[in-house]
Amino acid sequence: MYCLPDVPFTLKVTTSGEAEDFSFEGGEARLGRTADNDIVIKDPSSSRSHARVYEEEGRHFVEDLKSANGTKLNGKPVKAPIELKSGDKVSIGDVVLEFDAPAANDTVMGNASSTMDDGGAEPPAEEEDPNATMLKPPQKPAAIIRNKPPAARRPDPEPEEEPQDEAPAEEEEEVAASANSTKNFNVPPPKAMARRATGANTAPVRSRPPREEEGDGEEVQLTAAERARQRRALAKSGSGRAQLLWSDLSLPAKIVVGGVGGIAVVAMLGLAVMAVIPKKVNKKFEVAQLAPNGDPVFDSFGLGDDVDFEKPDMKSFTFQYDSPTSIVGVLHYQARDCSKEEVSIELNGNALGTIPPDTIEVNQRQLEVVLPATQLKVSEPNELVFDNVNNPPGEDLWKIWNIWVEVIPIPNMTGEEASRRAKQDIERAASMYDQRDIGAMNLFRAWKSYRDAWLLLEATPDRSAELLQIARTRMREIRPELDRKCSALLVDYQKEMAKKEPNVGGARKVLQNIPSYFEKEHPCFGMARGLLRSMDDLTVEGE
C-alpha cells in the first residue's frame, strides 16, 4: 500500500516593504497576533487566532477562524475554507502572505514512480500468509491513499465470508443491468385499473369522476371509495387538512385568501428586512490615533447598546512622541462592564495588565496604567491594544471611553541626579499641600508634584527606594481629598439640573469652574468637559 505524503508549502510574509519566507512540511500553519501561532502577525486588524493554512489530501486550503476583521484571499473575503494555488495572496490587515507549494500530483507521482523498477513493472505481490483468516482489502491507487494519524484511522472491517459458488456470466450481466437501471422496473397498475381489467366492476358510471395522471401521461378514473380514502388520509395531518380546505373553496374565495396571504408574506418580509437593518448608524469618525498630552477621546468602544463604536474583540490605538530623551507615559481611561481579567492592555505587544472589575462608582472612576520607559518607542509609532479575551467566541459586554495618553520626557541623568530632582519635587509638593486652603489649585498641584517625583523615579533604574516610597505614598494619600472635592462640585451641578425648571445656565457655570481646581491629570477635568459637551448637544437638539 502506498501513502500520500504531506506536501510542503511556503508562506512569504510581506509587510512594510520587507519579505520573509516561512516553510512548513505539510500539516497546517496557524496565523494570529499571539505568540502561540506559527506566524505571529502584529497588526491592529489581527485577532489572537486569526486564520490557518492547512493541507488535506495533497491540497492546500485557507480558513478564517472567526476573526474580528476577516481574512482576504486575492482581495476577496474568505467566508469558508478556500483551496489555494501557488501565487495566491492571503491578506490580514496590511500584512500579505504569498502562498507557494509544488503540485500535489507531481509529489505523489514522484514517490509512486520511485517504487517501480526501470522496466515499469509493478512491485512484486506480497506473499500470502497461510494462517491468515481475513481477506485483504483491495489495493487502491497510490494517488488516493493517504497516511492519517492513528486517532483518525477507522477500525479494520469485519472478516467477510468467501462466496461458495460463482454465478454464471450471463446471469451476472442480467443482475447488473437491472441493478443499474430504473427505467425497466415493472410498476403495478393502479387498483382501479386492475378492477376494470378483471371485470369486477362493469357498471356504467353516471357522473364522471376526477382523473389522475400516471407517470406516463395516462389518465385514471378514481371511484368514490378511492376519493374518500384519499380525503381520510389527508385529514390526518395539518398540511393535508389545509389542502382539503383549499380544494373545497370556490374560485372567488381562493382569490381573496390568496390576496390576504400575499399581503401577510410581504409584511413578514418587511419585518425581516427591518430586523437586519442596523439600529444605530454612526456617522462619527472612528479615532485610531491618540495625540500625546492632547484632548481625551470621549467616544466609547467595546460591545453594548450604548457604545459609540462596536469593537467586540479588540480596539487598538497608535501614538507617537518625538523627544531627544527617553520618555515615560501614563494611559488614562474609564471602563465599565468589565469582569476580572476580561480585558487586557498591551503596549507594543507587551502585556501591561488587565482592566479592574467594576465598582459602585464605575462611571466616575478614572483608571491609569504606567507605560514603562523601557517599552516605549521614541520618534516611532507605539501601539496600544484593549483586548477582550472572552470575545470571540463569547459576546461579553465591555466599554472603554475618555482615553488619553500622558507622555513625560525623562532627562538623561544618573540615579543621583534623578534622586536630587525628585527630592525637590517632593519638597515643593509639601509646601503646596500646606497652602491647600489658600488657592483652589494648590491641592491638585501638591498631588501632581508628588506624582512627577514618582514617575521620574519609576523611569530611573538606580533610583532611591526611600524617595520612591515617599512620593508614591503621599500621592495616594492626597488623591481621596481631590476626589471628594470633585464629588462636591458635581453635586452642585446636579442640584441645578434637578430643579423643577432646570437651571442650565447655573449648571454650566459649575462645570466651567471645575478647571480652576483640576487639570486634565485628574478625571474631574475630563468629566466636566464631557458634561459640557452633552449639554451643548442638548442645546443644539432643542433649538
Coordinates of C-alpha atoms in Angstrom, one line a residue:
M1 CA 0.0 0.0 0.0
Y2 CA 1.4 3.5 -0.9
C3 CA 0.6 6.5 1.2
L4 CA 0.2 10.1 0.1
P5 CA 3.0 12.1 1.8
D6 CA 2.4 15.6 3.3
V7 CA 3.0 18.2 0.7
P8 CA 5.3 21.1 2.0
F9 CA 4.3 24.7 1.4
T10 CA 5.8 28.1 1.9
L11 CA 4.3 31.4 3.1
K12 CA 6.2 34.6 2.1
V13 CA 5.2 37.3 4.5
T14 CA 5.4 40.9 3.2
T15 CA 4.9 43.9 5.4
S16 CA 6.3 47.5 5.2
G17 CA 8.3 46.5 2.1
E18 CA 10.1 43.7 3.8
A19 CA 9.6 39.9 3.0
E20 CA 10.4 36.8 4.9
D21 CA 9.8 33.1 4.0
F22 CA 8.3 30.6 6.3
S23 CA 8.4 26.9 5.2
F24 CA 6.1 24.1 6.5
E25 CA 6.4 20.4 6.0
G26 CA 2.7 19.8 5.3
G27 CA 0.2 19.9 8.2
E28 CA -1.1 23.4 8.9
A29 CA 0.2 26.9 9.8
R30 CA -1.7 29.0 12.4
L31 CA -1.7 32.8 11.9
G32 CA -2.6 35.3 14.5
R33 CA -1.5 38.0 17.0
T34 CA -0.4 35.9 20.0
A35 CA 2.8 34.0 20.4
D36 CA 1.3 30.6 20.3
N37 CA 0.7 30.9 16.5
D38 CA 3.1 29.6 13.8
I39 CA 3.4 33.0 12.3
V40 CA 2.8 36.0 14.7
I41 CA 1.2 38.9 13.0
K42 CA 1.5 42.2 14.9
D43 CA -1.2 44.1 13.0
P44 CA -4.1 46.1 14.6
S45 CA -6.5 44.1 12.4
S46 CA -5.2 40.7 13.5
S47 CA -7.1 38.6 16.1
R48 CA -5.4 36.3 18.6
S49 CA -6.3 33.2 16.5
H50 CA -7.0 34.8 13.1
A51 CA -6.7 32.2 10.3
R52 CA -4.9 29.0 9.3
V53 CA -3.4 27.4 6.1
Y54 CA -3.6 23.7 6.1
E55 CA -3.0 20.7 3.8
E56 CA -5.5 17.9 3.2
E57 CA -5.2 15.0 0.7
G58 CA -2.4 16.8 -1.1
R59 CA -4.4 20.1 -1.5
H60 CA -4.0 23.3 0.5
F61 CA -6.7 25.5 1.9
V62 CA -7.0 28.8 3.8
E63 CA -9.7 29.2 6.5
D64 CA -10.7 32.3 8.6
L65 CA -11.0 31.4 12.3
K66 CA -13.9 33.8 13.0
S67 CA -11.6 36.7 13.3
A68 CA -12.9 40.2 14.1
N69 CA -11.7 41.9 10.9
G70 CA -11.7 39.0 8.5
T71 CA -9.2 37.4 6.1
K72 CA -8.9 38.1 2.3
L73 CA -7.7 35.8 -0.5
N74 CA -6.6 37.8 -3.5
G75 CA -8.6 40.8 -2.3
K76 CA -11.8 38.9 -1.6
P77 CA -13.1 38.0 1.9
V78 CA -12.7 34.3 3.0
K79 CA -16.1 33.1 4.2
A80 CA -15.4 29.4 4.1
P81 CA -12.2 27.3 3.5
I82 CA -10.9 28.0 0.0
E83 CA -8.3 26.0 -1.9
L84 CA -5.0 27.7 -2.5
K85 CA -2.7 27.6 -5.5
S86 CA 0.8 28.9 -5.9
G87 CA 0.9 32.6 -6.2
D88 CA -2.3 33.3 -4.2
K89 CA -2.1 36.1 -1.7
V90 CA -3.7 35.9 1.8
S91 CA -4.2 39.3 3.5
I92 CA -4.6 40.0 7.2
G93 CA -4.8 43.8 7.6
D94 CA -1.8 45.3 5.9
V95 CA 0.2 42.0 6.1
V96 CA 0.3 39.9 2.9
L97 CA 1.2 36.2 2.8
E98 CA 2.0 34.7 -0.6
F99 CA 1.4 31.0 -0.8
D100 CA 3.7 28.7 -2.8
A101 CA 3.7 24.9 -3.0
P102 CA 4.6 22.2 -5.5
A103 CA 1.8 20.5 -7.3
A104 CA 0.4 17.6 -5.2
N105 CA 0.2 15.3 -8.3
D106 CA 3.9 15.8 -9.0
T107 CA 4.9 14.9 -5.5
V108 CA 2.6 11.9 -5.4
M109 CA 3.7 10.5 -8.8
G110 CA 7.4 11.1 -7.9
N111 CA 7.0 9.0 -4.8
A112 CA 5.0 6.4 -6.6
S113 CA 7.4 6.1 -9.5
S114 CA 10.3 5.5 -7.1
T115 CA 8.7 2.2 -6.1
M116 CA 8.6 0.9 -9.7
D117 CA 11.6 -0.8 -11.4
D118 CA 13.2 0.5 -14.6
G119 CA 11.0 -1.6 -16.8
G120 CA 7.8 -0.1 -15.4
A121 CA 6.7 -3.3 -13.8
E122 CA 4.6 -3.2 -10.7
P123 CA 6.2 -4.2 -7.3
P124 CA 6.1 -7.9 -6.5
A125 CA 3.0 -9.0 -4.8
E126 CA 3.3 -9.8 -1.1
E127 CA 3.3 -13.5 -0.1
E128 CA 0.1 -14.6 1.4
D129 CA 0.1 -15.8 5.0
P130 CA -1.3 -19.3 5.1
N131 CA -2.5 -18.6 8.6
A132 CA -4.5 -15.5 7.7
T133 CA -8.2 -15.7 8.3
M134 CA -9.2 -12.4 6.8
L135 CA -9.5 -11.2 3.3
K136 CA -7.1 -8.4 2.3
P137 CA -8.7 -5.2 1.2
P138 CA -8.4 -4.4 -2.4
Q139 CA -5.4 -2.3 -3.3
K140 CA -6.1 1.4 -4.2
P141 CA -4.1 3.6 -6.5
A142 CA -1.3 5.4 -4.7
A143 CA -2.8 8.8 -5.6
I144 CA -5.8 8.5 -3.4
I145 CA -4.4 6.8 -0.4
R146 CA -3.0 8.9 2.5
N147 CA -1.5 8.2 5.8
K148 CA -3.6 9.5 8.7
P149 CA -2.8 9.8 12.4
P150 CA -3.7 6.7 14.5
A151 CA -6.5 8.5 16.1
A152 CA -8.1 9.2 12.7
R153 CA -7.9 5.6 11.4
R154 CA -11.0 3.5 11.2
P155 CA -11.1 0.0 12.8
D156 CA -10.4 -2.9 10.4
P157 CA -13.5 -4.3 8.7
E158 CA -15.1 -7.5 9.9
P159 CA -14.0 -10.6 8.1
E160 CA -16.2 -11.5 5.1
E161 CA -17.2 -15.0 4.1
E162 CA -15.9 -16.2 0.8
P163 CA -18.6 -16.8 -1.8
Q164 CA -19.2 -20.5 -2.3
D165 CA -20.4 -20.6 -5.9
E166 CA -20.0 -18.0 -8.7
A167 CA -23.0 -17.0 -10.7
P168 CA -22.8 -17.7 -14.5
A169 CA -21.6 -14.8 -16.6
E170 CA -24.9 -14.3 -18.3
E171 CA -26.8 -14.2 -15.0
E172 CA -24.3 -11.7 -13.6
E173 CA -24.8 -9.4 -16.6
E174 CA -28.6 -9.6 -16.2
V175 CA -28.4 -8.7 -12.5
A176 CA -26.0 -5.8 -13.2
A177 CA -28.3 -4.4 -15.8
S178 CA -31.3 -4.5 -13.5
A179 CA -29.3 -3.0 -10.6
N180 CA -28.1 -0.1 -12.7
S181 CA -31.4 0.7 -14.5
T182 CA -34.5 2.4 -13.2
K183 CA -36.5 2.7 -16.5
N184 CA -37.1 -1.1 -16.8
F185 CA -38.9 -1.6 -13.5
N186 CA -42.3 -3.1 -13.8
V187 CA -44.7 -0.7 -12.0
P188 CA -48.0 -2.4 -10.9
P189 CA -51.1 -0.7 -12.3
P190 CA -53.5 1.2 -10.0
K191 CA -56.1 -0.8 -8.2
A192 CA -58.9 0.9 -10.2
M193 CA -57.4 -0.3 -13.5
A194 CA -56.9 -3.8 -12.1
R195 CA -60.6 -4.0 -11.2
R196 CA -61.7 -2.8 -14.6
A197 CA -59.3 -5.3 -16.3
T198 CA -60.8 -8.3 -14.3
G199 CA -64.4 -7.2 -15.0
A200 CA -65.1 -6.8 -11.3
N201 CA -67.0 -3.5 -11.8
T202 CA -68.5 -3.1 -15.3
A203 CA -71.5 -1.0 -14.3
P204 CA -71.8 2.3 -16.2
V205 CA -70.6 5.4 -14.3
R206 CA -73.3 8.0 -14.1
S207 CA -71.1 11.0 -13.2
R208 CA -67.6 11.4 -14.4
P209 CA -65.1 11.1 -11.5
P210 CA -61.9 13.1 -11.3
R211 CA -58.9 11.8 -13.2
E212 CA -55.3 11.3 -12.1
E213 CA -52.4 11.3 -14.4
E214 CA -49.9 8.4 -14.2
G215 CA -46.2 8.9 -14.7
D216 CA -46.5 8.0 -18.4
G217 CA -49.3 10.5 -19.1
E218 CA -52.3 8.0 -18.9
E219 CA -55.3 9.3 -17.0
V220 CA -57.0 7.0 -14.5
Q221 CA -60.6 7.4 -13.1
L222 CA -61.0 7.2 -9.3
T223 CA -64.0 5.7 -7.7
A224 CA -65.9 7.4 -4.9
A225 CA -64.3 5.0 -2.4
E226 CA -60.8 5.9 -3.6
R227 CA -61.6 9.6 -3.2
A228 CA -63.0 9.1 0.3
R229 CA -59.9 7.1 1.2
Q230 CA -57.6 10.0 -0.1
R231 CA -59.6 12.6 2.0
R232 CA -59.3 10.4 5.1
A233 CA -55.5 10.2 4.6
L234 CA -55.1 13.9 4.1
A235 CA -57.3 14.7 7.2
K236 CA -54.7 13.0 9.4
S237 CA -52.1 15.9 9.1
G238 CA -52.3 19.7 9.4
S239 CA -51.0 20.3 5.9
G240 CA -53.4 17.7 4.5
R241 CA -56.4 19.5 6.2
A242 CA -55.2 22.8 4.8
Q243 CA -55.1 21.2 1.3
L244 CA -58.6 19.8 1.7
L245 CA -59.9 23.2 2.9
W246 CA -58.3 24.9 -0.1
S247 CA -59.7 22.5 -2.6
D248 CA -63.3 23.0 -1.1
L249 CA -63.1 26.8 -1.6
S250 CA -64.8 28.4 -4.6
L251 CA -62.7 30.4 -7.1
P252 CA -63.6 33.8 -5.7
A253 CA -62.8 32.6 -2.2
K254 CA -59.4 31.3 -3.4
I255 CA -58.7 34.7 -4.9
V256 CA -59.5 36.5 -1.6
V257 CA -57.5 34.1 0.5
G258 CA -54.5 34.3 -1.9
G259 CA -54.5 38.1 -1.7
V260 CA -54.6 38.1 2.1
G261 CA -51.8 35.5 2.2
G262 CA -49.7 37.6 -0.2
I263 CA -50.1 40.7 1.9
A264 CA -49.0 38.7 5.0
V265 CA -45.9 37.4 3.2
V266 CA -44.9 40.9 2.2
A267 CA -45.4 42.2 5.7
M268 CA -43.2 39.4 7.1
L269 CA -40.5 40.1 4.6
G270 CA -40.7 43.8 5.6
L271 CA -40.2 42.9 9.3
A272 CA -37.3 40.6 8.4
V273 CA -35.6 43.5 6.5
M274 CA -36.2 45.9 9.4
A275 CA -34.6 43.3 11.8
V276 CA -31.4 43.1 9.8
I277 CA -31.0 46.9 9.3
P278 CA -28.6 48.3 11.9
K279 CA -30.4 50.1 14.7
K280 CA -27.7 52.7 15.0
V281 CA -25.9 54.3 12.1
N282 CA -22.9 56.0 13.4
K283 CA -21.6 58.8 11.2
K284 CA -18.8 59.8 13.6
F285 CA -15.1 59.4 12.6
E286 CA -13.6 56.5 14.5
V287 CA -10.4 57.6 16.2
A288 CA -7.4 55.3 15.7
Q289 CA -4.6 57.7 16.7
L290 CA -4.0 59.4 20.1
A291 CA -2.3 62.8 20.5
P292 CA 0.1 62.5 23.4
N293 CA -0.8 65.1 26.1
G294 CA -3.8 66.1 23.9
D295 CA -7.5 66.1 24.4
P296 CA -9.2 62.8 25.6
V297 CA -11.1 60.6 23.2
F298 CA -14.6 60.9 24.6
D299 CA -16.1 58.3 22.2
S300 CA -16.6 54.8 23.6
F301 CA -15.5 51.5 22.2
G302 CA -16.4 47.9 23.0
L303 CA -19.7 45.9 22.9
G304 CA -23.0 47.1 24.1
D305 CA -26.1 49.1 23.3
D306 CA -24.6 52.4 24.4
V307 CA -21.1 52.3 22.8
D308 CA -20.3 54.7 20.0
F309 CA -18.2 52.2 18.0
E310 CA -18.7 48.4 18.3
K311 CA -15.5 46.5 18.7
P312 CA -16.5 43.1 20.2
D313 CA -13.0 41.6 20.1
M314 CA -10.4 44.4 20.4
K315 CA -9.6 48.1 19.9
S316 CA -6.2 49.4 19.1
F317 CA -4.7 52.9 19.1
T318 CA -1.4 54.3 17.9
F319 CA 0.6 57.3 19.1
Q320 CA 4.0 58.8 18.5
Y321 CA 6.1 61.2 20.6
D322 CA 9.3 62.9 19.4
S323 CA 11.8 63.6 22.2
P324 CA 15.6 63.8 22.4
T325 CA 15.5 61.8 25.6
S326 CA 13.7 58.8 26.9
I327 CA 10.1 59.1 27.9
V328 CA 7.6 57.6 30.4
G329 CA 3.9 57.6 29.9
V330 CA 0.6 57.2 31.6
L331 CA -2.5 55.8 30.0
H332 CA -5.7 57.4 31.3
Y333 CA -9.1 55.9 30.6
Q334 CA -12.5 54.9 32.0
A335 CA -14.1 51.5 31.8
R336 CA -17.4 49.7 32.6
D337 CA -19.0 46.3 32.3
C338 CA -15.6 44.6 32.6
S339 CA -15.2 41.5 34.8
K340 CA -12.0 40.4 36.4
E341 CA -9.2 39.7 33.9
E342 CA -11.6 40.1 31.0
V343 CA -9.9 42.9 29.1
S344 CA -6.2 43.0 28.8
I345 CA -4.0 46.0 27.9
E346 CA -0.9 45.7 25.7
L347 CA 1.8 48.2 24.7
N348 CA 3.8 47.2 21.6
G349 CA 2.9 43.5 22.1
N350 CA 3.9 43.6 25.8
A351 CA 1.2 42.9 28.4
L352 CA 0.6 45.8 30.9
G353 CA -2.2 44.1 32.9
T354 CA -5.9 43.9 32.9
I355 CA -8.8 46.3 33.5
P356 CA -10.0 46.2 37.1
P357 CA -13.6 44.9 37.6
D358 CA -16.5 47.3 38.1
T359 CA -17.2 49.2 41.3
I360 CA -20.1 51.1 42.6
E361 CA -18.8 54.4 41.3
V362 CA -17.8 53.0 37.9
N363 CA -19.0 56.0 35.9
Q364 CA -16.8 58.4 37.9
R365 CA -13.8 56.1 38.2
Q366 CA -10.6 57.2 36.3
L367 CA -8.1 54.4 35.7
E368 CA -4.4 54.8 35.0
V369 CA -1.7 52.5 33.7
V370 CA 2.0 53.4 33.6
L371 CA 3.7 53.0 30.2
P372 CA 7.2 51.9 31.1
A373 CA 10.1 53.8 29.5
T374 CA 11.7 50.5 28.6
Q375 CA 8.7 49.6 26.4
L376 CA 8.0 53.0 24.8
K377 CA 9.5 53.9 21.4
V378 CA 10.7 57.4 20.8
S379 CA 10.0 59.0 17.4
E380 CA 8.3 55.8 16.3
P381 CA 4.7 54.6 16.3
N382 CA 3.5 52.9 19.6
E383 CA 0.5 50.6 19.6
L384 CA -2.0 50.3 22.5
V385 CA -4.4 47.4 22.4
F386 CA -7.5 46.8 24.5
D387 CA -8.2 43.1 24.0
N388 CA -11.3 41.3 25.3
V389 CA -10.0 37.7 25.9
N390 CA -13.6 36.3 26.0
N391 CA -14.6 37.5 22.6
P392 CA -14.8 35.6 20.3
P393 CA -16.4 33.1 20.8
G394 CA -18.4 34.9 23.5
E395 CA -20.3 38.1 23.4
D396 CA -19.3 39.7 26.7
L397 CA -20.2 43.4 27.2
W398 CA -17.4 45.9 27.8
K399 CA -17.0 49.7 27.3
I400 CA -13.9 51.9 27.2
W401 CA -14.0 55.7 26.9
N402 CA -12.4 59.0 27.9
I403 CA -9.0 57.8 26.7
W404 CA -5.8 59.8 26.5
V405 CA -2.0 59.3 26.9
E406 CA 0.2 61.5 29.0
V407 CA 3.9 61.5 28.0
I408 CA 6.6 62.9 30.2
P409 CA 10.2 63.3 28.8
I410 CA 12.8 62.0 31.2
P411 CA 16.2 63.8 31.1
N412 CA 19.2 61.7 30.7
M413 CA 20.6 61.7 34.2
T414 CA 22.2 59.4 36.7
G415 CA 20.4 57.9 39.7
E416 CA 21.9 60.5 42.0
E417 CA 20.7 63.4 39.7
A418 CA 17.2 61.8 39.4
S419 CA 17.0 61.5 43.2
R420 CA 18.1 65.1 43.7
R421 CA 15.3 66.3 41.3
A422 CA 12.7 64.0 42.9
K423 CA 13.6 65.4 46.3
Q424 CA 12.9 68.9 45.0
D425 CA 9.5 67.9 43.7
I426 CA 8.6 66.3 47.0
E427 CA 9.6 69.5 48.9
R428 CA 7.5 71.6 46.5
A429 CA 4.6 69.3 46.9
A430 CA 4.7 69.5 50.7
S431 CA 4.7 73.3 50.5
M432 CA 1.7 73.3 48.2
Y433 CA -0.2 71.0 50.5
D434 CA 0.3 73.3 53.4
Q435 CA -1.3 76.1 51.4
R436 CA -4.2 74.0 50.0
D437 CA -6.9 76.2 51.6
I438 CA -5.4 79.4 50.2
G439 CA -5.6 78.7 46.5
A440 CA -8.1 76.5 44.6
M441 CA -5.4 74.8 42.6
N442 CA -2.9 74.2 45.4
L443 CA -4.2 70.8 46.5
F444 CA -4.1 69.5 42.9
R445 CA -0.6 70.9 42.4
A446 CA 0.7 69.2 45.6
W447 CA -0.6 65.9 44.3
K448 CA 0.9 66.4 40.8
S449 CA 4.3 67.3 42.2
Y450 CA 4.4 64.0 44.2
R451 CA 3.3 62.3 41.1
D452 CA 6.0 63.8 39.0
A453 CA 8.6 62.6 41.5
W454 CA 7.1 59.1 41.4
L455 CA 7.2 58.9 37.6
L456 CA 10.8 60.2 37.5
L457 CA 12.0 57.6 39.9
E458 CA 10.0 54.9 38.2
A459 CA 11.9 55.6 35.0
T460 CA 15.3 55.6 36.7
P461 CA 16.9 52.1 37.2
D462 CA 19.2 53.0 40.1
R463 CA 16.7 55.2 41.9
S464 CA 16.4 56.0 45.6
A465 CA 13.9 53.5 47.1
E466 CA 13.2 55.7 50.1
L467 CA 12.2 58.7 47.9
L468 CA 10.1 56.5 45.6
Q469 CA 8.2 55.2 48.7
I470 CA 7.5 58.7 50.0
A471 CA 6.3 60.0 46.6
R472 CA 4.0 57.1 46.0
T473 CA 2.6 57.1 49.5
R474 CA 1.8 60.9 49.6
M475 CA 0.3 60.8 46.1
R476 CA -2.1 58.1 47.2
E477 CA -3.0 59.9 50.5
I478 CA -3.9 63.2 48.7
R479 CA -5.9 61.6 45.9
P480 CA -9.1 60.9 48.1
E481 CA -9.2 64.6 49.0
L482 CA -9.2 65.6 45.4
D483 CA -11.9 63.0 44.7
R484 CA -14.1 64.4 47.5
K485 CA -13.7 68.0 46.1
C486 CA -14.7 66.7 42.7
S487 CA -17.8 65.0 44.0
A488 CA -18.9 68.2 45.8
L489 CA -18.7 70.2 42.6
L490 CA -20.6 67.5 40.7
V491 CA -23.4 67.6 43.4
D492 CA -23.7 71.3 42.8
Y493 CA -24.1 70.7 39.1
Q494 CA -26.8 68.0 39.8
K495 CA -28.7 70.3 42.1
E496 CA -29.0 73.0 39.4
M497 CA -30.2 70.4 36.9
A498 CA -32.7 68.7 39.3
K499 CA -34.7 71.8 40.0
K500 CA -38.4 71.9 38.8
E501 CA -37.2 74.1 36.0
P502 CA -33.6 73.1 35.4
N503 CA -31.1 75.9 35.7
V504 CA -29.0 75.1 32.7
G505 CA -27.0 78.3 33.0
G506 CA -26.1 77.7 36.6
A507 CA -25.2 74.1 35.9
R508 CA -22.9 75.2 33.1
K509 CA -21.1 77.7 35.4
V510 CA -20.4 75.0 37.9
L511 CA -18.8 72.8 35.2
Q512 CA -16.9 75.7 33.7
N513 CA -15.4 76.4 37.2
I514 CA -14.0 72.9 37.7
P515 CA -10.8 73.6 35.7
S516 CA -10.0 76.2 38.5
Y517 CA -9.5 73.2 40.8
F518 CA -8.2 70.5 38.5
E519 CA -6.1 69.9 35.4
K520 CA -6.5 67.0 33.0
E521 CA -4.4 64.6 35.0
H522 CA -7.4 64.2 37.3
P523 CA -10.7 62.6 36.0
C524 CA -12.8 65.5 37.2
F525 CA -11.4 67.7 34.5
G526 CA -12.4 65.2 31.8
M527 CA -15.9 64.6 33.3
A528 CA -16.6 68.3 33.3
R529 CA -15.6 68.5 29.6
G530 CA -17.8 65.6 28.8
L531 CA -20.9 67.0 30.6
L532 CA -20.4 70.4 28.9
R533 CA -20.2 68.6 25.6
S534 CA -23.5 66.7 26.3
M535 CA -25.2 70.0 27.3
D536 CA -24.1 71.5 24.0
D537 CA -25.7 68.6 22.2
L538 CA -28.9 69.0 24.1
T539 CA -29.0 72.7 23.3
V540 CA -28.5 72.1 19.6
E541 CA -31.3 69.4 19.5
G542 CA -33.6 71.8 21.4
E543 CA -33.2 74.7 19.1

